[in-house]
Short mmCIF file of C-alpha atoms in Angstrom, two decimals:
data_model
loop_
_atom_site.label_atom_id
_atom_site.label_comp_id
_atom_site.label_asym_id
_atom_site.label_seq_id
_atom_site.Cartn_x
_atom_site.Cartn_y
_atom_site.Cartn_z
CA ALA A 1 156.31 52.13 144.24
CA THR A 2 153.22 51.50 142.14
CA ALA A 3 151.44 48.43 143.47
CA THR A 4 148.03 46.84 143.03
CA PRO A 5 146.15 45.59 146.13
CA ALA A 6 147.21 42.04 145.25
CA VAL A 7 150.88 43.06 145.04
CA ILE A 8 150.66 44.93 148.35
CA GLU A 9 149.17 41.86 150.03
CA ASP A 10 151.84 39.62 148.54
CA MET A 11 154.65 41.92 149.74
CA LYS A 12 153.13 42.06 153.22
CA ASN A 13 153.11 38.28 153.43
CA LYS A 14 156.55 37.68 151.92
CA PHE A 15 158.34 40.33 154.02
CA ASP A 16 156.18 40.00 157.14
CA ILE A 17 155.10 43.66 157.05
CA ALA A 18 152.33 44.65 159.45
CA SER A 19 149.30 46.41 157.97
CA ASP A 20 149.99 49.43 160.20
CA HIS A 21 153.30 49.92 158.40
CA ILE A 22 151.74 50.15 154.92
CA THR A 23 151.14 53.66 153.59
CA VAL A 24 148.94 54.02 150.51
CA THR A 25 148.97 57.52 149.01
CA GLY A 26 146.99 56.90 145.84
CA PHE A 27 148.26 57.68 142.37
CA TYR A 28 146.30 60.78 141.32
CA ARG A 29 148.58 63.74 140.59
CA SER A 30 146.94 66.99 139.54
CA ASN A 31 150.02 68.29 137.70
CA LEU A 32 149.84 65.58 135.02
CA ASP A 33 147.87 66.42 131.87
CA ILE A 34 146.78 63.02 130.55
CA SER A 35 145.51 62.77 126.99
CA VAL A 36 144.88 60.23 124.24
CA ILE A 37 145.32 61.22 120.61
CA PRO A 38 143.50 58.78 118.30
CA CYS A 39 145.59 58.16 115.19
CA GLY A 40 146.13 55.36 112.71
CA GLU A 41 149.31 53.30 112.79
CA SER A 42 150.63 55.06 109.67
CA GLU A 43 150.03 58.48 111.24
CA LYS A 44 151.87 57.93 114.52
CA GLN A 45 155.32 58.99 113.32
CA THR A 46 153.98 62.27 111.94
CA GLN A 47 151.95 62.93 115.08
CA LEU A 48 154.93 62.22 117.33
CA LYS A 49 157.19 64.55 115.33
CA THR A 50 154.61 67.32 115.58
CA ILE A 51 154.34 66.95 119.36
CA VAL A 52 158.09 66.79 120.02
CA ALA A 53 159.01 69.51 117.49
CA ALA A 54 156.68 71.96 119.27
CA ALA A 55 159.11 71.97 122.22
CA PRO A 56 162.15 69.85 121.29
CA LYS A 57 164.21 70.72 124.38
CA LEU A 58 161.66 69.45 126.92
CA PRO A 59 162.94 66.39 128.82
CA THR A 60 160.88 63.60 127.23
CA ILE A 61 160.47 59.83 127.38
CA VAL A 62 158.83 58.10 124.42
CA TYR A 63 157.77 54.55 125.28
CA VAL A 64 157.58 51.87 122.58
CA THR A 65 157.00 48.11 122.73
CA GLN A 66 159.80 46.71 120.57
CA GLN A 67 163.54 47.36 120.36
CA GLN A 68 163.51 47.91 116.61
CA THR A 69 160.75 50.49 117.02
CA ALA A 70 162.92 52.36 119.54
CA GLU A 71 165.73 52.59 116.99
CA GLN A 72 163.42 53.62 114.14
CA VAL A 73 161.58 56.28 116.12
CA ALA A 74 164.81 57.74 117.51
CA LYS A 75 166.22 58.04 113.97
CA SER A 76 163.07 59.81 112.75
CA LEU A 77 163.36 62.36 115.57
CA ILE A 78 167.07 62.88 114.90
CA HIS A 79 166.13 63.86 111.34
CA ILE A 80 164.11 66.81 112.66
CA GLY A 81 166.93 67.98 114.93
CA VAL A 82 165.91 66.48 118.27
CA ASN A 83 168.70 65.55 120.69
CA VAL A 84 167.45 62.00 121.18
CA HIS A 85 168.74 58.49 121.83
CA ALA A 86 167.19 55.02 121.74
CA TYR A 87 167.35 52.83 124.86
CA HIS A 88 166.50 49.13 125.10
CA ALA A 89 167.66 45.80 126.56
CA GLY A 90 169.43 44.86 123.32
CA MET A 91 172.18 47.37 124.10
CA LYS A 92 175.23 46.60 126.21
CA SER A 93 174.76 47.48 129.87
CA GLU A 94 177.55 50.07 129.83
CA VAL A 95 175.94 51.81 126.83
CA ARG A 96 172.55 51.89 128.58
CA GLU A 97 174.18 53.26 131.72
CA GLN A 98 175.89 56.04 129.76
CA ILE A 99 172.66 57.02 127.97
CA GLN A 100 170.77 57.10 131.27
CA GLN A 101 173.42 59.28 132.93
CA GLN A 102 173.41 61.70 129.98
CA PHE A 103 169.62 61.97 130.14
CA MET A 104 169.71 62.56 133.90
CA ALA A 105 172.34 65.28 133.41
CA GLY A 106 170.32 67.02 130.70
CA GLN A 107 172.81 66.17 127.94
CA ILE A 108 170.10 64.22 126.08
CA ASP A 109 166.65 65.79 125.75
CA CYS A 110 164.63 62.78 124.65
CA ILE A 111 164.81 59.03 125.22
CA VAL A 112 162.92 56.56 123.01
CA ALA A 113 162.74 53.46 125.14
CA THR A 114 161.19 50.11 125.84
CA ILE A 115 160.17 49.29 129.41
CA ALA A 116 163.86 48.49 130.02
CA PHE A 117 164.15 52.22 130.82
CA GLY A 118 162.66 53.66 133.97
CA MET A 119 163.42 51.47 136.97
CA GLY A 120 165.48 53.61 139.33
CA VAL A 121 165.19 56.70 137.12
CA ASP A 122 164.28 59.66 139.33
CA LYS A 123 164.66 62.74 137.13
CA SER A 124 162.37 65.36 138.61
CA ASP A 125 161.90 67.57 135.55
CA ILE A 126 160.63 65.12 132.92
CA ARG A 127 157.98 67.20 131.14
CA ARG A 128 156.57 64.70 128.66
CA VAL A 129 155.90 60.97 128.67
CA ILE A 130 154.59 59.84 125.30
CA HIS A 131 153.32 56.34 124.62
CA PHE A 132 154.02 55.68 120.95
CA ASP A 133 152.67 52.15 121.49
CA LEU A 134 150.02 50.93 123.89
CA PRO A 135 151.34 50.11 127.39
CA LYS A 136 151.39 46.44 128.38
CA SER A 137 148.98 46.94 131.29
CA ILE A 138 147.24 49.67 133.28
CA GLU A 139 149.85 49.11 136.01
CA ASN A 140 152.66 49.69 133.50
CA TYR A 141 150.90 52.82 132.26
CA ALA A 142 150.58 54.23 135.79
CA GLN A 143 154.26 53.56 136.49
CA GLU A 144 155.46 55.04 133.22
CA ILE A 145 153.46 58.28 133.30
CA GLY A 146 154.44 58.56 136.97
CA ARG A 147 157.96 59.46 135.85
CA ALA A 148 156.71 62.82 134.58
CA GLY A 149 156.57 65.97 136.69
CA ARG A 150 157.97 64.64 139.93
CA ASP A 151 158.93 68.21 140.82
CA GLY A 152 155.23 69.11 140.93
CA GLN A 153 155.34 71.19 137.75
CA ARG A 154 152.77 70.66 135.00
CA SER A 155 153.76 67.87 132.62
CA GLU A 156 152.17 66.06 129.68
CA CYS A 157 151.31 62.37 129.37
CA ILE A 158 150.24 61.58 125.83
CA LEU A 159 149.13 58.26 124.37
CA LEU A 160 148.98 57.80 120.60
CA GLY A 161 146.05 55.42 120.52
CA ASN A 162 144.81 52.86 118.04
CA THR A 163 143.84 49.21 118.15
CA SER A 164 146.61 48.01 115.82
CA GLY A 165 148.98 47.55 118.76
CA LEU A 166 146.69 45.06 120.49
CA THR A 167 147.97 42.19 118.34
CA VAL A 168 151.56 42.91 119.35
CA LEU A 169 150.59 43.06 123.03
CA GLU A 170 148.68 39.77 122.77
CA ASN A 171 151.75 38.15 121.23
CA PHE A 172 153.87 39.39 124.15
CA VAL A 173 151.39 38.06 126.72
CA PHE A 174 150.50 34.71 125.19
CA GLY A 175 153.88 34.14 123.57
CA ASP A 176 155.53 34.09 127.01
CA THR A 177 152.91 31.91 128.69
CA PRO A 178 154.31 28.37 129.19
CA GLU A 179 152.26 25.35 128.18
CA ARG A 180 150.95 23.16 131.02
CA SER A 181 153.11 20.29 129.73
CA SER A 182 156.22 22.51 129.91
CA ILE A 183 155.52 23.42 133.53
CA SER A 184 154.96 19.73 134.31
CA TYR A 185 158.37 18.96 132.79
CA VAL A 186 160.09 21.49 135.07
CA LEU A 187 158.27 20.13 138.13
CA GLY A 188 159.29 16.61 137.11
CA GLN A 189 162.93 17.66 136.89
CA ILE A 190 162.78 19.16 140.38
CA LYS A 191 161.23 16.01 141.86
CA GLU A 192 163.71 13.75 140.08
CA HIS A 193 166.76 15.60 141.39
CA GLN A 194 165.57 16.62 144.86
CA PRO A 195 166.66 17.57 147.49
CA GLN A 196 169.36 19.43 145.51
CA TRP A 197 169.02 20.58 141.93
CA GLU A 198 171.48 22.58 139.87
CA VAL A 199 169.72 24.79 137.33
CA VAL A 200 171.28 25.41 133.92
CA PRO A 201 168.80 28.01 132.60
CA LEU A 202 169.70 27.81 128.91
CA ARG A 203 169.49 24.01 128.80
CA LEU A 204 166.30 23.87 130.88
CA SER A 205 164.75 26.56 128.68
CA ARG A 206 165.50 24.52 125.58
CA GLU A 207 164.34 21.21 127.08
CA SER A 208 161.11 22.59 128.57
CA ASN A 209 160.31 24.92 125.66
CA ILE A 210 159.92 27.87 128.05
CA ARG A 211 161.71 31.13 127.27
CA GLN A 212 164.35 32.08 129.83
CA LEU A 213 162.56 35.10 131.31
CA PRO A 214 159.23 33.35 132.08
CA LEU A 215 161.25 30.30 133.18
CA LYS A 216 163.08 32.41 135.77
CA THR A 217 159.75 33.84 136.91
CA LEU A 218 158.34 30.31 137.28
CA LEU A 219 161.35 29.21 139.34
CA VAL A 220 161.02 32.24 141.64
CA TYR A 221 157.34 31.47 142.23
CA LEU A 222 158.19 27.83 142.98
CA GLU A 223 160.89 28.92 145.44
CA LEU A 224 158.47 31.25 147.23
CA ALA A 225 155.66 28.70 147.35
#
């Protein structure tokens, strides 16, 4: 797994793992060709088509930030004859499972995906990982390019870079950050109903004004504290 020093320390403490049982191998892999192609937002589609069309059968993952972008980019690649499919959390789980299995079996050459794709995917011959949008963090970037070339063969990791995507990333980060008053509300609910408290996530999300995903994260942290 890809883990920062802080994450390693947290896992050691939570699972009572002795330091002697931690193996850190580093994340440098000489078979990955990492590059950044500077291009304006309006040029990214053309640049992506050029890259993929040069070798359309190579097993490829194209990472995007938003679900609608995944659909749009997949359609644009279909128009140039690429065997490609979008993949994101807005799809039914059985559809996502089928797409993943087809990609693993080589029946789909290219996946255009949000970060919903990747966990548990161990396809050894992925030859290209392309970031159409900026990754959410350096840790995410390391994890995502790490899915390329696991068989040791040379593979490409390409980022289509510009600063336009920073606004979208900031909205993701700050848009999910709960207000202090919202956290206080959740803590107040816990105190009021202790020692037992039944959580109804949708209702609590609405009452506290915290989206369900960060709310679940908050509750996990409180449980571990």
